[in-house]
Amino acid sequence: MMPTPTATPGVDALWPLCLDITLHRRGELARLPWNANAPLAGDAAHGFSLRGVWDDAAVELFELIKPLLDRPREGAPWIIGQLGQSLDGYVATHNGDSHYVNGREVLVHLHRLRALCDAVIVGANTAALDDPQLTTRHVEGRHPVRVLIDPALRLTPTLRALSDRLAPTLLACDARRAAEAARRFGADQVLGVPALVDGEGRLNLRALVTELASRDLRVLFVEGGGVTVSRFIAQGCLDRLHLSIAPVVIGSGRPGLQIPRSAAMRDCLRPSGRVFRMGEDVLWDLDLRETGPRQNG
Ligand SMILES: NC(=O)c1ccc[n+]([C@@H]2O[C@H](COP(=O)([O-])OP(=O)(O)OC[C@H]3O[C@@H](n4cnc5c(N)ncnc54)[C@H](OP(=O)(O)O)[C@@H]3O)[C@@H](O)[C@H]2O)c1
C-alpha cells in the first residue's frame, strides 16, 4: 500500500504554538510545552524561528508576527498600532462608517493581534461610533484587556465593551476624574492615570503606558482610530504600525495618520517597512524605531 502523504503544516498548526509563546511571555506557562523536535525553535531572547517545511501561508504569518512573538517576558512596554485605510488615506467615511474598509483577511489579522497582545486600546471616538467588542471571536485565543481612552468621560456605560463582561475593560481617564468615572462605570472598570492630561488638555500617552505596565500589561495593541494612532506616533510611543491599504476610494472621510507636517520631503518620517498581501489588501509592516530621512544620494 502507498504511504499516505503527510500534509505540509500550515496556519492551523502554527497558531496554537504562537498562543503558547504568548502565554509563556505572560508567565502563565512556566515553560514552552514543546519537545526538541518541535517545528518552532528558539526563545524570546534569541528570537523564534520555524523549523522544517511549512506551507506559504504559515511562513508568511510567522514572518509578520515574529516581532511580536520575540518580546521578552520582563521587557519594556512594546506597542503596535494598526490602521486600515483607503487608497486616499481615510479610515472611515465622513460620518464614521468603517465597516469595512478592509477585507476579511485583515479582520482576522486584527483578531490575531488582539490575541497576541496583553491589551487592546481604542480612542473614545472609535468606542462611541463603532461600539466594538474588541474580542478574539474570529480566532482561537484569549481576549485582551480592553482599554478605552476617554479623558472627557464622554462614553456611556451601555457600550458593549463596558457592559458585556466578556473580558476586563478599563476606561482610562486622568486620576483627577477617576472617582467621578467610578460612579458611572464601576470602580473595577476605571483606570485613573496620574497626569494623563496636562494643563493644556493634551494627553500624555507615556503616562498611560506606564500605568498599564504597572498592571503587567506590557504588549499593547492600539487599534484606532486615526487620532489615537497618530497621537501615539507623535509622542514616540509606537514601535510598529500595521497599515493595511484597501483598493477603495472613500473621498473626504475620517483621516488616518495625521502627523505634524514637514516642509521638506527629506524631513518626513520614513520608516523601514515590509509588505504583505492580505487578500485584496496590502499590509505595510512599519518599524517606527527605524526611521530616517531618505538616503537618495
Ligand atoms: N479603519 C480602521 O482601521 C479604523 C480603526 C478604528 C476606528 N476607525 C474609525 O475611526 C473613526 C474614529 O477615529 P478618530 O480618529 O475620529 O478618533 P479616535 O482616535 O477613536 O478617538 C480620539 C478622539 O476622538 C474625539 N472625540 C470626538 N467625538 C467624540 C465623541 N462623541 N465621544 C468621544 N470622543 C470623541 C476625542 O477627542 P478630544 O477629547 O480630544 O476632543 C478623542 O480623544 C471612526 O469612524 C471609526 O469607525 C477606523
mmCIF file of C-alpha atoms and ligand atoms in Angstrom:
data_model
loop_
_atom_site.group_PDB
_atom_site.id
_atom_site.type_symbol
_atom_site.label_atom_id
_atom_site.label_comp_id
_atom_site.label_asym_id
_atom_site.label_seq_id
_atom_site.Cartn_x
_atom_site.Cartn_y
_atom_site.Cartn_z
ATOM 1 C CA MET A 1 0.000 0.000 0.000
ATOM 2 C CA MET A 2 1.211 3.509 -0.808
ATOM 3 C CA PRO A 3 2.061 5.535 2.332
ATOM 4 C CA THR A 4 -0.363 8.430 2.901
ATOM 5 C CA PRO A 5 1.449 11.662 2.071
ATOM 6 C CA THR A 6 1.820 13.910 5.132
ATOM 7 C CA ALA A 7 0.235 17.314 4.587
ATOM 8 C CA THR A 8 2.554 20.293 4.920
ATOM 9 C CA PRO A 9 1.714 22.024 8.207
ATOM 10 C CA GLY A 10 0.007 25.373 7.840
ATOM 11 C CA VAL A 11 -1.513 28.204 9.855
ATOM 12 C CA ASP A 12 -3.763 25.821 11.829
ATOM 13 C CA ALA A 13 -0.655 24.072 13.179
ATOM 14 C CA LEU A 14 1.323 27.272 13.733
ATOM 15 C CA TRP A 15 -1.267 29.359 15.558
ATOM 16 C CA PRO A 16 -1.513 27.233 18.764
ATOM 17 C CA LEU A 17 2.294 27.451 19.067
ATOM 18 C CA CYS A 18 2.059 31.253 18.825
ATOM 19 C CA LEU A 19 -0.526 31.229 21.625
ATOM 20 C CA ASP A 20 1.840 29.084 23.746
ATOM 21 C CA ILE A 21 4.564 31.709 23.261
ATOM 22 C CA THR A 22 2.133 34.437 24.349
ATOM 23 C CA LEU A 23 1.093 32.530 27.495
ATOM 24 C CA HIS A 24 4.752 31.885 28.321
ATOM 25 C CA ARG A 25 5.589 35.591 27.930
ATOM 26 C CA ARG A 26 2.757 36.439 30.324
ATOM 27 C CA GLY A 27 4.123 33.961 32.878
ATOM 28 C CA GLU A 28 1.066 31.714 32.573
ATOM 29 C CA LEU A 29 3.129 28.811 31.219
ATOM 30 C CA ALA A 30 6.315 28.061 33.162
ATOM 31 C CA ARG A 31 7.962 26.630 30.032
ATOM 32 C CA LEU A 32 7.072 26.138 26.411
ATOM 33 C CA PRO A 33 5.381 22.724 26.151
ATOM 34 C CA TRP A 34 7.323 21.574 23.094
ATOM 35 C CA ASN A 35 9.969 18.928 22.681
ATOM 36 C CA ALA A 36 13.323 19.254 20.924
ATOM 37 C CA ASN A 37 11.772 18.228 17.592
ATOM 38 C CA ALA A 38 9.083 20.902 17.675
ATOM 39 C CA PRO A 39 8.572 22.713 14.383
ATOM 40 C CA LEU A 40 9.266 26.046 16.068
ATOM 41 C CA ALA A 41 12.572 26.748 17.800
ATOM 42 C CA GLY A 42 14.187 29.438 19.896
ATOM 43 C CA ASP A 43 13.125 31.750 22.670
ATOM 44 C CA ALA A 44 12.283 35.414 23.042
ATOM 45 C CA ALA A 45 15.890 36.269 23.976
ATOM 46 C CA HIS A 46 17.322 34.888 20.738
ATOM 47 C CA GLY A 47 14.256 35.024 18.540
ATOM 48 C CA PHE A 48 11.958 32.249 17.355
ATOM 49 C CA SER A 49 12.368 30.538 14.002
ATOM 50 C CA LEU A 50 10.434 27.963 12.005
ATOM 51 C CA ARG A 51 11.951 24.511 11.562
ATOM 52 C CA GLY A 52 11.245 22.114 8.733
ATOM 53 C CA VAL A 53 8.742 22.588 5.958
ATOM 54 C CA TRP A 54 5.670 24.813 6.402
ATOM 55 C CA ASP A 55 3.196 25.988 3.794
ATOM 56 C CA ASP A 56 3.499 29.505 2.361
ATOM 57 C CA ALA A 57 0.644 30.976 4.408
ATOM 58 C CA ALA A 58 2.217 29.791 7.674
ATOM 59 C CA VAL A 59 5.658 31.148 6.711
ATOM 60 C CA GLU A 60 4.092 34.498 5.829
ATOM 61 C CA LEU A 61 2.092 34.695 9.080
ATOM 62 C CA PHE A 62 5.171 33.773 11.108
ATOM 63 C CA GLU A 63 7.291 36.453 9.413
ATOM 64 C CA LEU A 64 4.588 39.057 10.005
ATOM 65 C CA ILE A 65 4.103 38.382 13.720
ATOM 66 C CA LYS A 66 7.684 37.398 14.626
ATOM 67 C CA PRO A 67 8.485 40.874 16.069
ATOM 68 C CA LEU A 68 5.604 40.343 18.486
ATOM 69 C CA LEU A 69 6.487 36.742 19.331
ATOM 70 C CA ASP A 70 10.056 37.799 20.157
ATOM 71 C CA ARG A 71 9.018 40.124 23.008
ATOM 72 C CA PRO A 72 10.947 39.242 26.162
ATOM 73 C CA ARG A 73 8.976 38.296 29.255
ATOM 74 C CA GLU A 74 10.098 41.145 31.503
ATOM 75 C CA GLY A 75 10.744 43.573 28.683
ATOM 76 C CA ALA A 76 9.867 47.242 28.432
ATOM 77 C CA PRO A 77 6.415 48.065 27.088
ATOM 78 C CA TRP A 78 6.117 47.374 23.363
ATOM 79 C CA ILE A 79 3.327 48.876 21.315
ATOM 80 C CA ILE A 80 1.941 48.002 17.911
ATOM 81 C CA GLY A 81 -0.699 50.087 16.150
ATOM 82 C CA GLN A 82 -2.926 49.423 13.168
ATOM 83 C CA LEU A 83 -4.954 51.387 10.707
ATOM 84 C CA GLY A 84 -6.965 50.122 7.781
ATOM 85 C CA GLN A 85 -7.237 52.821 5.180
ATOM 86 C CA SER A 86 -8.448 53.586 1.683
ATOM 87 C CA LEU A 87 -6.188 54.446 -1.257
ATOM 88 C CA ASP A 88 -6.842 58.109 -0.458
ATOM 89 C CA GLY A 89 -5.810 57.728 3.193
ATOM 90 C CA TYR A 90 -9.135 57.586 5.080
ATOM 91 C CA VAL A 91 -10.119 55.112 7.814
ATOM 92 C CA ALA A 92 -13.877 55.719 7.626
ATOM 93 C CA THR A 93 -16.464 57.753 5.704
ATOM 94 C CA HIS A 94 -17.142 61.323 6.838
ATOM 95 C CA ASN A 95 -19.936 60.129 9.154
ATOM 96 C CA GLY A 96 -17.792 57.451 10.744
ATOM 97 C CA ASP A 97 -18.724 54.269 8.859
ATOM 98 C CA SER A 98 -15.672 51.989 8.744
ATOM 99 C CA HIS A 99 -17.410 48.613 8.277
ATOM 100 C CA TYR A 100 -15.498 47.535 6.412
ATOM 101 C CA VAL A 101 -12.601 49.378 4.857
ATOM 102 C CA ASN A 102 -10.553 46.186 4.532
ATOM 103 C CA GLY A 103 -11.352 42.611 3.612
ATOM 104 C CA ARG A 104 -11.789 39.535 5.765
ATOM 105 C CA GLU A 105 -8.055 38.672 5.862
ATOM 106 C CA VAL A 106 -7.253 41.965 7.613
ATOM 107 C CA LEU A 107 -10.160 41.483 10.037
ATOM 108 C CA VAL A 108 -8.812 38.051 11.023
ATOM 109 C CA HIS A 109 -5.339 39.571 11.349
ATOM 110 C CA LEU A 110 -6.690 42.198 13.789
ATOM 111 C CA HIS A 111 -8.171 39.441 15.908
ATOM 112 C CA ARG A 112 -4.809 37.652 15.863
ATOM 113 C CA LEU A 113 -3.094 40.836 17.076
ATOM 114 C CA ARG A 114 -5.667 41.111 19.878
ATOM 115 C CA ALA A 115 -4.936 37.520 20.926
ATOM 116 C CA LEU A 116 -1.163 38.091 20.956
ATOM 117 C CA CYS A 117 -1.266 41.350 22.937
ATOM 118 C CA ASP A 118 -1.982 41.957 26.619
ATOM 119 C CA ALA A 119 -4.331 44.873 25.980
ATOM 120 C CA VAL A 120 -6.117 46.490 23.044
ATOM 121 C CA ILE A 121 -6.527 50.274 23.106
ATOM 122 C CA VAL A 122 -9.021 52.466 21.220
ATOM 123 C CA GLY A 123 -9.851 56.151 21.299
ATOM 124 C CA ALA A 124 -13.144 57.455 22.630
ATOM 125 C CA ASN A 125 -14.496 58.328 19.219
ATOM 126 C CA THR A 126 -13.996 54.779 17.959
ATOM 127 C CA ALA A 127 -15.599 53.402 21.122
ATOM 128 C CA ALA A 128 -18.575 55.742 20.694
ATOM 129 C CA LEU A 129 -19.094 55.323 16.935
ATOM 130 C CA ASP A 130 -18.239 51.636 16.408
ATOM 131 C CA ASP A 131 -19.217 50.219 19.819
ATOM 132 C CA PRO A 132 -16.581 47.495 19.243
ATOM 133 C CA GLN A 133 -16.410 44.285 21.285
ATOM 134 C CA LEU A 134 -12.605 44.090 20.940
ATOM 135 C CA THR A 135 -12.647 40.309 21.396
ATOM 136 C CA THR A 136 -10.858 37.496 19.551
ATOM 137 C CA ARG A 137 -14.036 35.879 18.226
ATOM 138 C CA HIS A 138 -12.596 35.181 14.747
ATOM 139 C CA VAL A 139 -9.559 33.253 16.018
ATOM 140 C CA GLU A 140 -8.579 30.926 18.847
ATOM 141 C CA GLY A 141 -7.005 32.809 21.755
ATOM 142 C CA ARG A 142 -7.859 34.794 24.822
ATOM 143 C CA HIS A 143 -9.492 38.209 24.680
ATOM 144 C CA PRO A 144 -7.124 41.035 25.643
ATOM 145 C CA VAL A 145 -7.858 43.587 28.332
ATOM 146 C CA ARG A 146 -9.823 46.358 26.596
ATOM 147 C CA VAL A 147 -8.713 49.941 27.184
ATOM 148 C CA LEU A 148 -10.900 52.871 26.117
ATOM 149 C CA ILE A 149 -9.157 56.262 26.327
ATOM 150 C CA ASP A 150 -11.848 58.683 27.463
ATOM 151 C CA PRO A 151 -10.382 61.646 29.353
ATOM 152 C CA ALA A 152 -13.519 63.746 28.820
ATOM 153 C CA LEU A 153 -15.781 60.931 30.152
ATOM 154 C CA ARG A 154 -17.960 61.150 27.053
ATOM 155 C CA LEU A 155 -18.678 57.436 26.758
ATOM 156 C CA THR A 156 -21.763 55.697 28.102
ATOM 157 C CA PRO A 157 -21.744 52.584 30.331
ATOM 158 C CA THR A 158 -24.081 50.779 27.901
ATOM 159 C CA LEU A 159 -21.324 50.354 25.281
ATOM 160 C CA ARG A 160 -20.618 46.673 24.657
ATOM 161 C CA ALA A 161 -17.035 46.704 25.944
ATOM 162 C CA LEU A 162 -18.248 48.333 29.169
ATOM 163 C CA SER A 163 -21.252 46.091 29.708
ATOM 164 C CA ASP A 164 -20.742 42.633 28.151
ATOM 165 C CA ARG A 165 -18.185 41.385 30.737
ATOM 166 C CA LEU A 166 -16.588 39.147 28.059
ATOM 167 C CA ALA A 167 -13.167 40.464 29.103
ATOM 168 C CA PRO A 168 -11.855 43.072 31.526
ATOM 169 C CA THR A 169 -12.318 46.651 30.325
ATOM 170 C CA LEU A 170 -10.554 49.755 31.605
ATOM 171 C CA LEU A 171 -11.803 53.230 30.865
ATOM 172 C CA ALA A 172 -8.655 55.353 31.030
ATOM 173 C CA CYS A 173 -9.019 58.885 32.326
ATOM 174 C CA ASP A 174 -6.991 61.321 34.359
ATOM 175 C CA ALA A 175 -6.643 60.270 38.019
ATOM 176 C CA ARG A 176 -8.340 63.539 38.998
ATOM 177 C CA ARG A 177 -11.567 62.325 37.365
ATOM 178 C CA ALA A 178 -11.315 58.685 38.481
ATOM 179 C CA ALA A 179 -13.841 58.981 41.333
ATOM 180 C CA GLU A 180 -16.416 60.539 39.001
ATOM 181 C CA ALA A 181 -15.720 57.831 36.398
ATOM 182 C CA ALA A 182 -16.028 55.069 39.022
ATOM 183 C CA ARG A 183 -19.540 56.244 39.916
ATOM 184 C CA ARG A 184 -20.568 55.915 36.247
ATOM 185 C CA PHE A 185 -18.665 52.868 35.053
ATOM 186 C CA GLY A 186 -17.854 50.951 38.265
ATOM 187 C CA ALA A 187 -14.504 51.246 40.051
ATOM 188 C CA ASP A 188 -13.223 47.961 38.568
ATOM 189 C CA GLN A 189 -13.602 49.415 35.057
ATOM 190 C CA VAL A 190 -11.734 52.677 35.639
ATOM 191 C CA LEU A 191 -8.030 53.307 35.203
ATOM 192 C CA GLY A 192 -7.181 56.657 36.770
ATOM 193 C CA VAL A 193 -3.857 57.690 35.227
ATOM 194 C CA PRO A 194 -1.824 60.312 37.120
ATOM 195 C CA ALA A 195 -1.120 63.294 34.836
ATOM 196 C CA LEU A 196 -2.833 61.747 31.795
ATOM 197 C CA VAL A 197 -3.996 65.222 30.781
ATOM 198 C CA ASP A 198 -1.658 68.216 31.027
ATOM 199 C CA GLY A 199 -2.592 71.840 31.809
ATOM 200 C CA GLU A 200 -3.389 72.491 28.155
ATOM 201 C CA GLY A 201 -5.629 69.448 27.806
ATOM 202 C CA ARG A 202 -3.059 67.326 25.925
ATOM 203 C CA LEU A 203 -2.927 63.577 26.510
ATOM 204 C CA ASN A 204 0.301 62.131 27.922
ATOM 205 C CA LEU A 205 0.319 58.642 26.452
ATOM 206 C CA ARG A 206 3.564 57.660 28.179
ATOM 207 C CA ALA A 207 1.737 58.088 31.483
ATOM 208 C CA LEU A 208 -0.937 55.678 30.225
ATOM 209 C CA VAL A 209 1.661 53.141 29.063
ATOM 210 C CA THR A 210 3.445 53.317 32.442
ATOM 211 C CA GLU A 211 0.185 52.777 34.303
ATOM 212 C CA LEU A 212 -0.715 49.769 32.129
ATOM 213 C CA ALA A 213 2.773 48.290 32.637
ATOM 214 C CA SER A 214 2.270 48.522 36.407
ATOM 215 C CA ARG A 215 -0.675 46.161 35.854
ATOM 216 C CA ASP A 216 1.501 43.774 33.815
ATOM 217 C CA LEU A 217 0.009 44.944 30.532
ATOM 218 C CA ARG A 218 3.195 45.472 28.508
ATOM 219 C CA VAL A 219 2.494 44.367 24.966
ATOM 220 C CA LEU A 220 -0.144 46.763 23.714
ATOM 221 C CA PHE A 221 -2.206 46.967 20.537
ATOM 222 C CA VAL A 222 -3.527 50.407 19.526
ATOM 223 C CA GLU A 223 -6.372 49.573 17.167
ATOM 224 C CA GLY A 224 -7.592 53.065 16.273
ATOM 225 C CA GLY A 225 -8.863 55.445 15.295
ATOM 226 C CA GLY A 226 -6.743 57.814 13.294
ATOM 227 C CA VAL A 227 -6.450 60.454 16.018
ATOM 228 C CA THR A 228 -5.343 57.954 18.653
ATOM 229 C CA VAL A 229 -2.804 56.101 16.499
ATOM 230 C CA SER A 230 -1.413 59.452 15.310
ATOM 231 C CA ARG A 231 -1.048 60.673 18.903
ATOM 232 C CA PHE A 232 0.893 57.533 19.842
ATOM 233 C CA ILE A 233 3.236 58.092 16.888
ATOM 234 C CA ALA A 234 3.664 61.828 17.542
ATOM 235 C CA GLN A 235 4.627 61.076 21.164
ATOM 236 C CA GLY A 236 7.147 58.412 20.114
ATOM 237 C CA CYS A 237 5.092 55.671 21.774
ATOM 238 C CA LEU A 238 4.574 53.293 18.845
ATOM 239 C CA ASP A 239 7.131 50.611 17.973
ATOM 240 C CA ARG A 240 5.382 49.239 14.908
ATOM 241 C CA LEU A 241 2.444 50.046 12.692
ATOM 242 C CA HIS A 242 0.425 47.678 10.534
ATOM 243 C CA LEU A 243 -1.068 49.893 7.857
ATOM 244 C CA SER A 244 -3.497 47.972 5.642
ATOM 245 C CA ILE A 245 -4.385 49.660 2.376
ATOM 246 C CA ALA A 246 -7.587 48.612 0.631
ATOM 247 C CA PRO A 247 -8.353 49.195 -3.061
ATOM 248 C CA VAL A 248 -11.196 51.580 -2.242
ATOM 249 C CA VAL A 249 -11.518 55.363 -2.577
ATOM 250 C CA ILE A 250 -13.582 56.997 0.197
ATOM 251 C CA GLY A 251 -13.208 60.648 -0.734
ATOM 252 C CA SER A 252 -13.017 63.160 2.130
ATOM 253 C CA GLY A 253 -13.630 60.761 5.015
ATOM 254 C CA ARG A 254 -12.112 60.419 8.511
ATOM 255 C CA PRO A 255 -8.346 60.807 8.178
ATOM 256 C CA GLY A 256 -5.870 58.104 9.132
ATOM 257 C CA LEU A 257 -2.388 59.327 10.058
ATOM 258 C CA GLN A 258 -2.142 62.999 10.993
ATOM 259 C CA ILE A 259 1.482 63.674 11.880
ATOM 260 C CA PRO A 260 2.930 67.190 12.386
ATOM 261 C CA ARG A 261 3.797 68.454 8.931
ATOM 262 C CA SER A 262 7.263 68.787 7.421
ATOM 263 C CA ALA A 263 8.297 71.426 4.895
ATOM 264 C CA ALA A 264 10.764 69.209 3.060
ATOM 265 C CA MET A 265 10.490 65.591 1.941
ATOM 266 C CA ARG A 266 13.887 64.855 3.494
ATOM 267 C CA ASP A 267 12.442 65.632 6.960
ATOM 268 C CA CYS A 268 9.444 63.302 6.628
ATOM 269 C CA LEU A 269 9.094 60.169 8.708
ATOM 270 C CA ARG A 270 10.270 57.306 6.520
ATOM 271 C CA PRO A 271 10.120 54.070 8.477
ATOM 272 C CA SER A 272 11.617 50.866 7.182
ATOM 273 C CA GLY A 273 8.860 48.513 6.145
ATOM 274 C CA ARG A 274 7.865 45.142 4.762
ATOM 275 C CA VAL A 275 4.874 44.416 2.543
ATOM 276 C CA PHE A 276 2.406 41.550 2.930
ATOM 277 C CA ARG A 277 -0.565 40.652 0.746
ATOM 278 C CA MET A 278 -3.847 40.248 2.655
ATOM 279 C CA GLY A 279 -6.414 39.145 0.084
ATOM 280 C CA GLU A 280 -7.184 42.255 -1.978
ATOM 281 C CA ASP A 281 -5.396 44.492 0.551
ATOM 282 C CA VAL A 282 -1.730 45.314 1.069
ATOM 283 C CA LEU A 283 -0.392 45.444 4.624
ATOM 284 C CA TRP A 284 2.656 47.574 5.374
ATOM 285 C CA ASP A 285 4.516 46.403 8.496
ATOM 286 C CA LEU A 286 6.373 49.568 9.516
ATOM 287 C CA ASP A 287 9.174 49.643 12.069
ATOM 288 C CA LEU A 288 8.810 53.057 13.721
ATOM 289 C CA ARG A 289 12.001 52.585 15.721
ATOM 290 C CA GLU A 290 13.902 52.511 12.444
ATOM 291 C CA THR A 291 13.002 55.707 10.693
ATOM 292 C CA GLY A 292 15.015 58.322 8.999
ATOM 293 C CA PRO A 293 15.340 60.633 6.088
ATOM 294 C CA ARG A 294 15.567 59.062 2.679
ATOM 295 C CA GLN A 295 19.096 58.195 1.548
ATOM 296 C CA ASN A 296 18.875 59.017 -2.141
ATOM 297 C CA GLY A 297 22.421 60.122 -2.670
HETATM 298 N N1 LIG B 1 -10.189 51.633 9.559
HETATM 299 C C1 LIG B 1 -9.667 51.440 10.751
HETATM 300 O O1 LIG B 1 -8.644 50.773 10.912
HETATM 301 C C2 LIG B 1 -10.333 52.065 11.943
HETATM 302 C C3 LIG B 1 -9.964 51.644 13.231
HETATM 303 C C4 LIG B 1 -10.581 52.240 14.318
HETATM 304 C C5 LIG B 1 -11.525 53.227 14.115
HETATM 305 N N2 LIG B 1 -11.861 53.589 12.860
HETATM 306 C C6 LIG B 1 -12.801 54.689 12.624
HETATM 307 O O2 LIG B 1 -12.151 55.859 13.056
HETATM 308 C C7 LIG B 1 -13.135 56.796 13.481
HETATM 309 C C8 LIG B 1 -12.753 57.287 14.860
HETATM 310 O O3 LIG B 1 -11.418 57.696 14.877
HETATM 311 P P1 LIG B 1 -10.997 59.171 15.274
HETATM 312 O O4 LIG B 1 -9.664 59.384 14.712
HETATM 313 O O5 LIG B 1 -12.098 60.118 14.900
HETATM 314 O O6 LIG B 1 -10.974 59.158 16.866
HETATM 315 P P2 LIG B 1 -10.364 58.158 17.958
HETATM 316 O O7 LIG B 1 -8.915 58.024 17.735
HETATM 317 O O8 LIG B 1 -11.158 56.926 18.065
HETATM 318 O O9 LIG B 1 -10.665 58.967 19.287
HETATM 319 C C9 LIG B 1 -9.898 60.103 19.594
HETATM 320 C C10 LIG B 1 -10.673 61.346 19.935
HETATM 321 O O10 LIG B 1 -11.979 61.471 19.429
HETATM 322 C C11 LIG B 1 -12.526 62.695 19.971
HETATM 323 N N3 LIG B 1 -13.979 62.622 20.003
HETATM 324 C C12 LIG B 1 -14.714 63.256 19.100
HETATM 325 N N4 LIG B 1 -16.024 62.989 19.266
HETATM 326 C C13 LIG B 1 -16.140 62.165 20.320
HETATM 327 C C14 LIG B 1 -17.247 61.550 20.985
HETATM 328 N N5 LIG B 1 -18.518 61.675 20.572
HETATM 329 N N6 LIG B 1 -17.003 60.770 22.051
HETATM 330 C C15 LIG B 1 -15.763 60.604 22.455
HETATM 331 N N7 LIG B 1 -14.678 61.144 21.870
HETATM 332 C C16 LIG B 1 -14.844 61.931 20.810
HETATM 333 C C17 LIG B 1 -11.835 62.845 21.281
HETATM 334 O O11 LIG B 1 -11.012 63.966 21.168
HETATM 335 P P3 LIG B 1 -10.924 65.103 22.279
HETATM 336 O O12 LIG B 1 -11.342 64.505 23.583
HETATM 337 O O13 LIG B 1 -9.526 65.494 22.227
HETATM 338 O O14 LIG B 1 -11.874 66.131 21.777
HETATM 339 C C18 LIG B 1 -10.967 61.571 21.359
HETATM 340 O O15 LIG B 1 -9.799 61.769 22.123
HETATM 341 C C19 LIG B 1 -14.445 56.068 13.494
HETATM 342 O O16 LIG B 1 -15.162 56.440 12.356
HETATM 343 C C20 LIG B 1 -14.071 54.605 13.399
HETATM 344 O O17 LIG B 1 -15.057 53.873 12.719
HETATM 345 C C21 LIG B 1 -11.280 53.040 11.760
#
